[in-house]
mmCIF file of C-alpha atoms in Angstrom:
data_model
loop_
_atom_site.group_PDB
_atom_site.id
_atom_site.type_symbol
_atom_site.label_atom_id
_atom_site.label_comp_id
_atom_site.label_asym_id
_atom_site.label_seq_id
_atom_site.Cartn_x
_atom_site.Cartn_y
_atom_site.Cartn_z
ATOM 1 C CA UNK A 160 91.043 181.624 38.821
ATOM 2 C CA UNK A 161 93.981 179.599 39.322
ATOM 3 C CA UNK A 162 93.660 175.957 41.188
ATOM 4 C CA UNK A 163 94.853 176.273 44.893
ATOM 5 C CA UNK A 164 95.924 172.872 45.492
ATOM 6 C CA UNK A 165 99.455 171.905 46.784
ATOM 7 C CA UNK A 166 100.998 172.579 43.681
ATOM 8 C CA UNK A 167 100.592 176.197 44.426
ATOM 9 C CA UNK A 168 102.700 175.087 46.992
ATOM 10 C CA UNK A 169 104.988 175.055 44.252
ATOM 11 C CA UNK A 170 105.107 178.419 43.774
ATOM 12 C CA UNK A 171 107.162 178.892 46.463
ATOM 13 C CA UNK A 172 106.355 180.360 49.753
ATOM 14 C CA UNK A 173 109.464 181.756 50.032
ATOM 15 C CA UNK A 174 108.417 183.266 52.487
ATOM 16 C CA UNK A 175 111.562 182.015 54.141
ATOM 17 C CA UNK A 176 113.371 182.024 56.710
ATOM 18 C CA UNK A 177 116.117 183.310 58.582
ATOM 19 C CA UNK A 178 119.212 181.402 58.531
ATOM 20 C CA UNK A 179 119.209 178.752 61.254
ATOM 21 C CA UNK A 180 119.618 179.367 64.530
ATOM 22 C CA UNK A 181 122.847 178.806 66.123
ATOM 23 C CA UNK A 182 123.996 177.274 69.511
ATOM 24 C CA UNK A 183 121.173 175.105 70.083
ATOM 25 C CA UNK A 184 122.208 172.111 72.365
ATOM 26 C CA UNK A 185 118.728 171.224 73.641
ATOM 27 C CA UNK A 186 116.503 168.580 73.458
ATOM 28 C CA UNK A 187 118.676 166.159 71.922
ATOM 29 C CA UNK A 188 115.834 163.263 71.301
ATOM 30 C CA UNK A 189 113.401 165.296 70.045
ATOM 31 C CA UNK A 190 111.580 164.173 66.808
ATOM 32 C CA UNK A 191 111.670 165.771 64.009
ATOM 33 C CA UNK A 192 107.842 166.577 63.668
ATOM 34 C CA UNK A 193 104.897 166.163 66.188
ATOM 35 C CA UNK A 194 103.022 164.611 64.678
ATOM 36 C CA UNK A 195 103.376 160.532 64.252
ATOM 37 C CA UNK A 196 102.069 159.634 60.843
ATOM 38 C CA UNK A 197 104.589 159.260 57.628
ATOM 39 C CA UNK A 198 102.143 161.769 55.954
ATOM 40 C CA UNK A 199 102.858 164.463 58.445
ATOM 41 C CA UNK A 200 106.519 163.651 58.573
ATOM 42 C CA UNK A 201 107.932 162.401 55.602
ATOM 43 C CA UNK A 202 111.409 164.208 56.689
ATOM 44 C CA UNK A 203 111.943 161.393 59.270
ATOM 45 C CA UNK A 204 112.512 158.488 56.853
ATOM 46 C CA UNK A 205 114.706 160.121 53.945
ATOM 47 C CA UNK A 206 117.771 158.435 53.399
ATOM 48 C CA UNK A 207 120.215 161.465 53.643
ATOM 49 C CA UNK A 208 124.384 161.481 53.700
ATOM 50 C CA UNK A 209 125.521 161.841 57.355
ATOM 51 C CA UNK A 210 125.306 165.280 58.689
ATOM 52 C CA UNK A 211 128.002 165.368 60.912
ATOM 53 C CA UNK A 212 129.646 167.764 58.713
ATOM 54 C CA UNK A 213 126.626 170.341 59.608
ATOM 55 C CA UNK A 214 126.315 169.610 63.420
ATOM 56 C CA UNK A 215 130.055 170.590 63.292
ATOM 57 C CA UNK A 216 129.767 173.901 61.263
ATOM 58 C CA UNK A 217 126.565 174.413 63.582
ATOM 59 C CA UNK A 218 129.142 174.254 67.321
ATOM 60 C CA UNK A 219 131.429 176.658 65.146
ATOM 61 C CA UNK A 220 129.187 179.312 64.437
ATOM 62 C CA UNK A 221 129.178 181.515 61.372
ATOM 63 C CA UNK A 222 132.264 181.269 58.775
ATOM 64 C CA UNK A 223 133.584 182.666 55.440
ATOM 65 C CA UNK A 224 132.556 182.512 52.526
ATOM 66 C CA UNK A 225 135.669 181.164 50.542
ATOM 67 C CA UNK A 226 134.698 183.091 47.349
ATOM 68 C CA UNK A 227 133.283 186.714 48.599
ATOM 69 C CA UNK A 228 134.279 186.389 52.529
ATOM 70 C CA UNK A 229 130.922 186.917 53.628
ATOM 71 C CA UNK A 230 129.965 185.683 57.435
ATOM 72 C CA UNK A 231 127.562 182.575 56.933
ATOM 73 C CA UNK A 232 125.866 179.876 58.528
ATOM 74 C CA UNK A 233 126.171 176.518 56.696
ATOM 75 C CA UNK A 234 126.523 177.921 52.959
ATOM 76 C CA UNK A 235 126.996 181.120 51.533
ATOM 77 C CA UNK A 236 123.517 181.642 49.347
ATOM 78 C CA UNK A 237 125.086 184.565 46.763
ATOM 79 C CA UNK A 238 128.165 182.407 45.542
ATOM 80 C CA UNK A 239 126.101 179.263 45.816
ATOM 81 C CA UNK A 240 129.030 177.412 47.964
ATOM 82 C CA UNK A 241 129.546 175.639 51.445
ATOM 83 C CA UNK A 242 131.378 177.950 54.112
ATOM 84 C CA UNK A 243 135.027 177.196 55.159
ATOM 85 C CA UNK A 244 133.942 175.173 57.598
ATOM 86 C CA UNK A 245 131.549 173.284 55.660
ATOM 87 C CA UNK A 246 134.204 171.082 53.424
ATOM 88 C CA UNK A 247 132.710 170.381 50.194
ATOM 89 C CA UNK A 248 133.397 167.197 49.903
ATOM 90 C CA UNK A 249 131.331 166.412 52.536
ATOM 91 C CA UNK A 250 128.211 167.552 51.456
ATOM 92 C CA UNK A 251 126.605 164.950 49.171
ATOM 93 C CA UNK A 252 126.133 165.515 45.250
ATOM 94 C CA UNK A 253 122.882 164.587 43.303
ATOM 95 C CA UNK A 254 122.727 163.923 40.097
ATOM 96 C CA UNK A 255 119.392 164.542 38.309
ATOM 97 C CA UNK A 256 117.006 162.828 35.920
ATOM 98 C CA UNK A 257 116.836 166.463 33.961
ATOM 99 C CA UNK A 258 117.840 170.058 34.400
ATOM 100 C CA UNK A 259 116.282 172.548 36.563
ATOM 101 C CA UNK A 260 115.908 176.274 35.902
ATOM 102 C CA UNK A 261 114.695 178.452 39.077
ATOM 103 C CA UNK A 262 113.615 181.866 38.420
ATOM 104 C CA UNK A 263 113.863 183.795 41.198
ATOM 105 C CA UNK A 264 111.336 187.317 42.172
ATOM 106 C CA UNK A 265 114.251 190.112 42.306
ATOM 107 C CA UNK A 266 112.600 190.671 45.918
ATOM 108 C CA UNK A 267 113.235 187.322 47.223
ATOM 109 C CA UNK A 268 115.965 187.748 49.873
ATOM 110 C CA UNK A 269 118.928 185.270 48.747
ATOM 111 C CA UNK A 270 119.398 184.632 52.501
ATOM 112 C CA UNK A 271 115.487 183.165 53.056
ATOM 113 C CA UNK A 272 115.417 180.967 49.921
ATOM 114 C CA UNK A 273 115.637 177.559 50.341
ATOM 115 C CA UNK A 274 116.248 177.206 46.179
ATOM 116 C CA UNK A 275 120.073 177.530 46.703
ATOM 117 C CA UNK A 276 119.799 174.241 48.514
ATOM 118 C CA UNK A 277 119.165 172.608 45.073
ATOM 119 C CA UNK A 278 121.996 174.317 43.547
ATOM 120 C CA UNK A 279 124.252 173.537 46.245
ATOM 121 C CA UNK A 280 123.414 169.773 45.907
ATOM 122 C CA UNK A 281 123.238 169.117 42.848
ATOM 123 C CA UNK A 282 125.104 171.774 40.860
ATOM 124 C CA UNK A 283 125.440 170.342 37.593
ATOM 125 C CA UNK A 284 121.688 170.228 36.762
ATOM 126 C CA UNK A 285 120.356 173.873 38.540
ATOM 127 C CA UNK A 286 120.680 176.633 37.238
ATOM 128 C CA UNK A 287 119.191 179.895 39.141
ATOM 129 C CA UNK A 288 118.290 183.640 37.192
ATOM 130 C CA UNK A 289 116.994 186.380 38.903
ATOM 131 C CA UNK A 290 113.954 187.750 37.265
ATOM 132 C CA UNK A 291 113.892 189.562 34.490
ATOM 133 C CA UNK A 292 117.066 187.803 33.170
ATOM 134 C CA UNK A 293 115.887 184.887 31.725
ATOM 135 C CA UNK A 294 116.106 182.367 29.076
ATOM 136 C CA UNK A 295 114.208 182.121 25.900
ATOM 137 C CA UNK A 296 112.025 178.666 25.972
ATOM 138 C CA UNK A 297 109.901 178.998 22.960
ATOM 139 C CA UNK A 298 112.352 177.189 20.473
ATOM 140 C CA UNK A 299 112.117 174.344 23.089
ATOM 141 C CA UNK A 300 108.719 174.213 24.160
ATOM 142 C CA UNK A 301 108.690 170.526 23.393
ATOM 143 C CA UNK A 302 111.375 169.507 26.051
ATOM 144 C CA UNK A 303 110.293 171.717 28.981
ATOM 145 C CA UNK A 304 107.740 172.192 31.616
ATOM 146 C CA UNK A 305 107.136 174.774 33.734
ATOM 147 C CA UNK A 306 106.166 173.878 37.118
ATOM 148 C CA UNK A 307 102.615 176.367 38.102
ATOM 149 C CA UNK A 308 98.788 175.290 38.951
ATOM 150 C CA UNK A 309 97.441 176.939 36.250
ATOM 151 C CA UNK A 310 93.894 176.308 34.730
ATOM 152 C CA UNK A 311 95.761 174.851 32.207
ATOM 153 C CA UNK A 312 97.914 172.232 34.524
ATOM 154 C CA UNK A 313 98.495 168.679 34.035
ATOM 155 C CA UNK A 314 99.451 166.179 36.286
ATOM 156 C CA UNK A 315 103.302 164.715 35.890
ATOM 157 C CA UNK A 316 101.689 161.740 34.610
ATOM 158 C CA UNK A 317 100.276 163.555 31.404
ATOM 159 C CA UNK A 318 103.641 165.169 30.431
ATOM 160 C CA UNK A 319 104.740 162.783 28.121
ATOM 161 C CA UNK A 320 101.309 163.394 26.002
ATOM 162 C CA UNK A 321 100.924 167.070 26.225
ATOM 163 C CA UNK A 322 104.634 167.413 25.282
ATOM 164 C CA UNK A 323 104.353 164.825 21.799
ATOM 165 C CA UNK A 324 101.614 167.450 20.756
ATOM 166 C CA UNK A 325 103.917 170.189 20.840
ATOM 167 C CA UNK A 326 106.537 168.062 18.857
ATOM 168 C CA UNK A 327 103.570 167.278 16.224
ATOM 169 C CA UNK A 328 102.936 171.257 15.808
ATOM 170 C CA UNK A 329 106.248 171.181 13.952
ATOM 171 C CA UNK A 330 108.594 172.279 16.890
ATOM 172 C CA UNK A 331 110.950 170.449 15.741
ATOM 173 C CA UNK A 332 112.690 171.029 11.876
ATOM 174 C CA UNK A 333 112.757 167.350 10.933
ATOM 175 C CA UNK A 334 112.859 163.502 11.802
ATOM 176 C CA UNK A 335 116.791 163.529 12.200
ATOM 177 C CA UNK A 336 116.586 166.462 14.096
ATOM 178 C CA UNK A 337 114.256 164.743 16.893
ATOM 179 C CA UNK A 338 116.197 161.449 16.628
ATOM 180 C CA UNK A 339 119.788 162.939 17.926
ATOM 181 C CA UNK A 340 118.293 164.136 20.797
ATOM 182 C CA UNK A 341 120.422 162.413 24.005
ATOM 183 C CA UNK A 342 118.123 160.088 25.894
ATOM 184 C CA UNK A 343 117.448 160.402 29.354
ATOM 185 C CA UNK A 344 115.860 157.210 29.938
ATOM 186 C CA UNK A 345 114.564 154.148 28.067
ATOM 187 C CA UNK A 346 111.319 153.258 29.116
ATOM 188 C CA UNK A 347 109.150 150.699 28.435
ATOM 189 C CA UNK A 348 107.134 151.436 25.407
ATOM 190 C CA UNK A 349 104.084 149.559 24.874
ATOM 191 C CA UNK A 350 103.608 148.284 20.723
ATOM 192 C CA UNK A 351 100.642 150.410 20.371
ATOM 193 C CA UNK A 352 102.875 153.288 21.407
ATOM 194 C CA UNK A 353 105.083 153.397 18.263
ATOM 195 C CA UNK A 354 105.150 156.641 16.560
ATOM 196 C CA UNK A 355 104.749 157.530 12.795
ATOM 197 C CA UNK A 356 108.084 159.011 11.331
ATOM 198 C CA UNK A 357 106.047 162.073 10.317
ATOM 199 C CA UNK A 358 105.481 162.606 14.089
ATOM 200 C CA UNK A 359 108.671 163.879 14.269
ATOM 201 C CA UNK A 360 108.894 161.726 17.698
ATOM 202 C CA UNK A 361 111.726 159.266 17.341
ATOM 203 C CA UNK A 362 109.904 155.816 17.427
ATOM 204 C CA UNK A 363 112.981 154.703 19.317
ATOM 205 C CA UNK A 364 112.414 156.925 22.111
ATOM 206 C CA UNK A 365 110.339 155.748 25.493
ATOM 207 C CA UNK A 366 107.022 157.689 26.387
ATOM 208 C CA UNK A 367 108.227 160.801 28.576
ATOM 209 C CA UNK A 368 111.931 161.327 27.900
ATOM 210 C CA UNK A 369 111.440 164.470 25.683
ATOM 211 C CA UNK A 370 111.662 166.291 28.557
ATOM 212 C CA UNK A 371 114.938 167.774 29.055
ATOM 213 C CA UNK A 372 114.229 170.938 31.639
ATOM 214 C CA UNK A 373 111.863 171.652 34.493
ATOM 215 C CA UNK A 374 111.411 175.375 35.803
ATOM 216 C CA UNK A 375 110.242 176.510 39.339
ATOM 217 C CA UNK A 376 109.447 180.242 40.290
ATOM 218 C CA UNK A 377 111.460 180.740 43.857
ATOM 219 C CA UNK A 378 108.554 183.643 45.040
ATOM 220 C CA UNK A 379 105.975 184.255 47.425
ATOM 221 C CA UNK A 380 102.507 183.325 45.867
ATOM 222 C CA UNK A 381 101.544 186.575 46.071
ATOM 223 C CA UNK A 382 104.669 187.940 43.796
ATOM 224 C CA UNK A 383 104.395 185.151 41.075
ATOM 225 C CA UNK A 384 102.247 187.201 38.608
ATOM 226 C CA UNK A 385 104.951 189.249 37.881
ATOM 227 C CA UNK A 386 106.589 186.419 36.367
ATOM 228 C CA UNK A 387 104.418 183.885 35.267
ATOM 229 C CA UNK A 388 102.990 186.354 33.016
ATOM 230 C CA UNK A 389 106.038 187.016 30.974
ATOM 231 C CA UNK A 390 105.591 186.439 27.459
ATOM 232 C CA UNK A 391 108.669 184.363 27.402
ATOM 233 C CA UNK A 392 106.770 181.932 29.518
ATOM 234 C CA UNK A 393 103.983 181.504 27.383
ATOM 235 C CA UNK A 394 102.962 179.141 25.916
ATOM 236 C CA UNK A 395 105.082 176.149 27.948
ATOM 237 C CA UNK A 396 103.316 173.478 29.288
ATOM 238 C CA UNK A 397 102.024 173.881 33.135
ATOM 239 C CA UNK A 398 102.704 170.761 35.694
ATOM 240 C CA UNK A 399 100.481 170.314 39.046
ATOM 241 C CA UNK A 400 101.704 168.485 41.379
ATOM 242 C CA UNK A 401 100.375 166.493 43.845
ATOM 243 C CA UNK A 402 99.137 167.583 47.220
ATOM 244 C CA UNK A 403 101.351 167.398 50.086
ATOM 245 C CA UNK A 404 102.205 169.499 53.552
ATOM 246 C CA UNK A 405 104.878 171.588 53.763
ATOM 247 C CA UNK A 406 107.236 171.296 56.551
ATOM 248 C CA UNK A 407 109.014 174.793 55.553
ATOM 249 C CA UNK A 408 110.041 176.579 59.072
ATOM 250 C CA UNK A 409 108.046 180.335 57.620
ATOM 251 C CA UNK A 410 105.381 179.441 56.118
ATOM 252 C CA UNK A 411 103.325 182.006 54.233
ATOM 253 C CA UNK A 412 100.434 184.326 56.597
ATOM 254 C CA UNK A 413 96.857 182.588 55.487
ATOM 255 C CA UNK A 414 98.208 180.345 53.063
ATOM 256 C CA UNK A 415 97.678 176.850 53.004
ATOM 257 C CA UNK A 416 99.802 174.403 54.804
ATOM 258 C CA UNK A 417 100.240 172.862 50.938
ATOM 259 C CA UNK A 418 102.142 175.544 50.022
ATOM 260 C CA UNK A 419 105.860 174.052 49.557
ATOM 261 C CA UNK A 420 109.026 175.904 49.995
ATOM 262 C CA UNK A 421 111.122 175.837 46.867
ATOM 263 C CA UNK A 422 112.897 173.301 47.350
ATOM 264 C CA UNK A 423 109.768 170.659 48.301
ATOM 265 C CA UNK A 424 108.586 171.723 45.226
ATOM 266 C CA UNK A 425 111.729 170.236 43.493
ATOM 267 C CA UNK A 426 112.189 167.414 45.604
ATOM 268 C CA UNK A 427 108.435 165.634 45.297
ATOM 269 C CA UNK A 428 108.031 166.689 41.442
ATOM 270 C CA UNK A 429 111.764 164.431 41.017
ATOM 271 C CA UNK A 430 109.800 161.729 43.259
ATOM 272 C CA UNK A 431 106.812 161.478 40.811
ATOM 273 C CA UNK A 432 108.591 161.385 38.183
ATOM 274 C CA UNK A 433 111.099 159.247 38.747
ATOM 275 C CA UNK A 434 107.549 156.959 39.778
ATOM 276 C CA UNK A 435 104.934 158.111 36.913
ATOM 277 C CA UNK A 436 107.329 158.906 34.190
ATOM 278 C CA UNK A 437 110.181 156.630 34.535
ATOM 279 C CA UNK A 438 108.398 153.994 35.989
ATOM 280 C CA UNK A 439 110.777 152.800 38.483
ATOM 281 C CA UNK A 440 110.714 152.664 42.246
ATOM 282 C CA UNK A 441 112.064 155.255 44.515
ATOM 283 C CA UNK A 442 114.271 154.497 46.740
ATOM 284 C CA UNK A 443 115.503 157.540 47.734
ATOM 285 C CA UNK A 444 117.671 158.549 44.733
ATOM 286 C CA UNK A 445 116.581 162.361 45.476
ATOM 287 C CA UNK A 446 116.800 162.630 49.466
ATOM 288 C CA UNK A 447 119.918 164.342 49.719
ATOM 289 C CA UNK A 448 118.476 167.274 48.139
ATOM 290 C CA UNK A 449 116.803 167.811 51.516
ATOM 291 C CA UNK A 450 119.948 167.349 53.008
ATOM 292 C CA UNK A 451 120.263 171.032 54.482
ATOM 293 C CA UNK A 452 116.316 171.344 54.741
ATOM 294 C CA UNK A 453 115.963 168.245 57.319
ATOM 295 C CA UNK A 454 118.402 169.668 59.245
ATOM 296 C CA UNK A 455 117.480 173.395 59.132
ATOM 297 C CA UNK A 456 114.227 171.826 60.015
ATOM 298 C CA UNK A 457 115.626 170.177 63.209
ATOM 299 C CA UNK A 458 117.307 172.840 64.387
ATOM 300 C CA UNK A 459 114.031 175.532 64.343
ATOM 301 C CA UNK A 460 112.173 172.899 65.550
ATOM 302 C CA UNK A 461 114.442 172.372 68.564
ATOM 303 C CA UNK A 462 114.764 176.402 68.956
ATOM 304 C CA UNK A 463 110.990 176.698 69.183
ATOM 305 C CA UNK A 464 111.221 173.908 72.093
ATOM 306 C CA UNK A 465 113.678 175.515 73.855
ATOM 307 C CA UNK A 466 111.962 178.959 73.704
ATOM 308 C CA UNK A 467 108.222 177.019 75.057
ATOM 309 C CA UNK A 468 106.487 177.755 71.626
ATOM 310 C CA UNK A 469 105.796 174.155 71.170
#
């Protein structure tokens, strides 16, 4: 029986939503959540780009798409770009500690997905396949993580160790091999640390850099066994993350309120690991990819005012 904890959250409860609401001039000052702690609003103190360029777009309406001339709000999420009225170079770029693969259920519906949001802000290290069309991961099992609260899970803390054993089992041909594998960080590395050469571990490497790729599943919880189960899946390691609340606007009927959308899921995992695995501080080096989410957030939020549901 798999481990219900936020993490599950990570599957994605895509159960999304609708594109944001347009026209909404009300309520001007209202917060962003009701409730006052940091816990149960940790979208009021990211450190995002302006968002002028979306409060524009929002008086507009709906625009083309510049590569399919599709009507959309915001972004157009089959071609993975802003609208025409969303200039590109206003929307803020992130660059990541690692790539991302999202694998997304074939009966997700592009527009409810928040995953696009993570290609759209940082495009040069997401990638997104629709299920079955994958990758093959088994020749490099010892550089990626797939993100699922398995029985099997470990924390983001623990990745650097599980991932050295899968080095040691010979996953990699040789010594020189390992060695001219691009850093992503140097880390402090403690003397007791050091590797043997035979552990086909670079001793000049830092304690969790072997990880080059992170994968999410962009489903409903319910529609994950479908592709967790894959036999190209097997066999990579299994991250949990930590517990948190969602904030997601459609949250998935009798699930948990730590079931993350998508793009939570990608957003904390980057925050712990930039803490637990990189060992630096955050200071908001991954806000922006929240950057349409905050204010999709705001604008359902207001809508629900407006309409007395709150």
């Amino acid at each position: 029986q798999l481990t219900m904890s936020l993490n599950s959250s990570t599957l994605v409860n895509e159960e999304n939503a609708q594109g944001p609401k347009r026209n909404i001039e009300c309520l001007e000052s209202l917060e962003l959540q009701t409730p006052s702690s940091f816990q149960d609003n940790p979208l009021q103190q990211l450190q995002l780009a302006s968002q002028e360029v979306l409060e524009k777009a929002k008086k507009s309406g709906r625009s083309k798409c510049p590569r399919c001339n599709s009507s959309r709000m915001f972004y157009c999420y089959t071609c993975f770009v802003p609208v025409e009225t969303v200039p590109t170079k206003e929307i803020p770029t992130v660059k990541l500690p690692l790539k991302i693969d999202i694998i997304k259920h074939p009966n997700e519906t592009d527009g409810k997905s928040t995953a696009v949001h993570a290609k759209l802000l940082a495009p040069d290290d997401v990638t997104i396949y629709k299920y079955p069309c994958i990758p093959e991961y088994e020749e490099k099992r010892h550089e990626i993580a797939l993100i699922f609260p398995g029985p099997n899970s470990v924390s983001v803390k623990d990745i650097a160790f599980h991932l050295q054993k899968y080095a040691k089992k010979g996953v990699c041909a040789s010594d020189d091999d390992c060695s001219r594998e691009p850093l992503l960080k140097q880390a402090k590395i403690e003397p007791e640390e050091e590797k043997k050469p035979n552990e086909c571990i670079s001793s000049s490497r830092s304690e969790g850099t072997s990880l080059k790729k992170i994968i999410f599943i962009d489903s409903t919880w319910n529609q994950t066994n479908k592709i967790i189960t894959d036999e190209r899946l097997q066999g990579l390691l299994q991250i949990e993350l930590k517990t948190r609340k969602t904030c997601f606007w459609r949250h998935q009927k009798g699930k948990p309120d730590t079931y993350l959308s998508t793009i939570e899921a990608i957003y904390y995992f980057l925050v712990d690991y930039h803490q637990e695995i990189l060992k630096e501080s955050y200071k908001g080096q991954y806000d922006n990819l929240l950057f349409f989410f905050s204010f999709m957030h705001t604008l359902i939020k207001d809508a629900k005012c407006c309409a007395g549901k709150e």
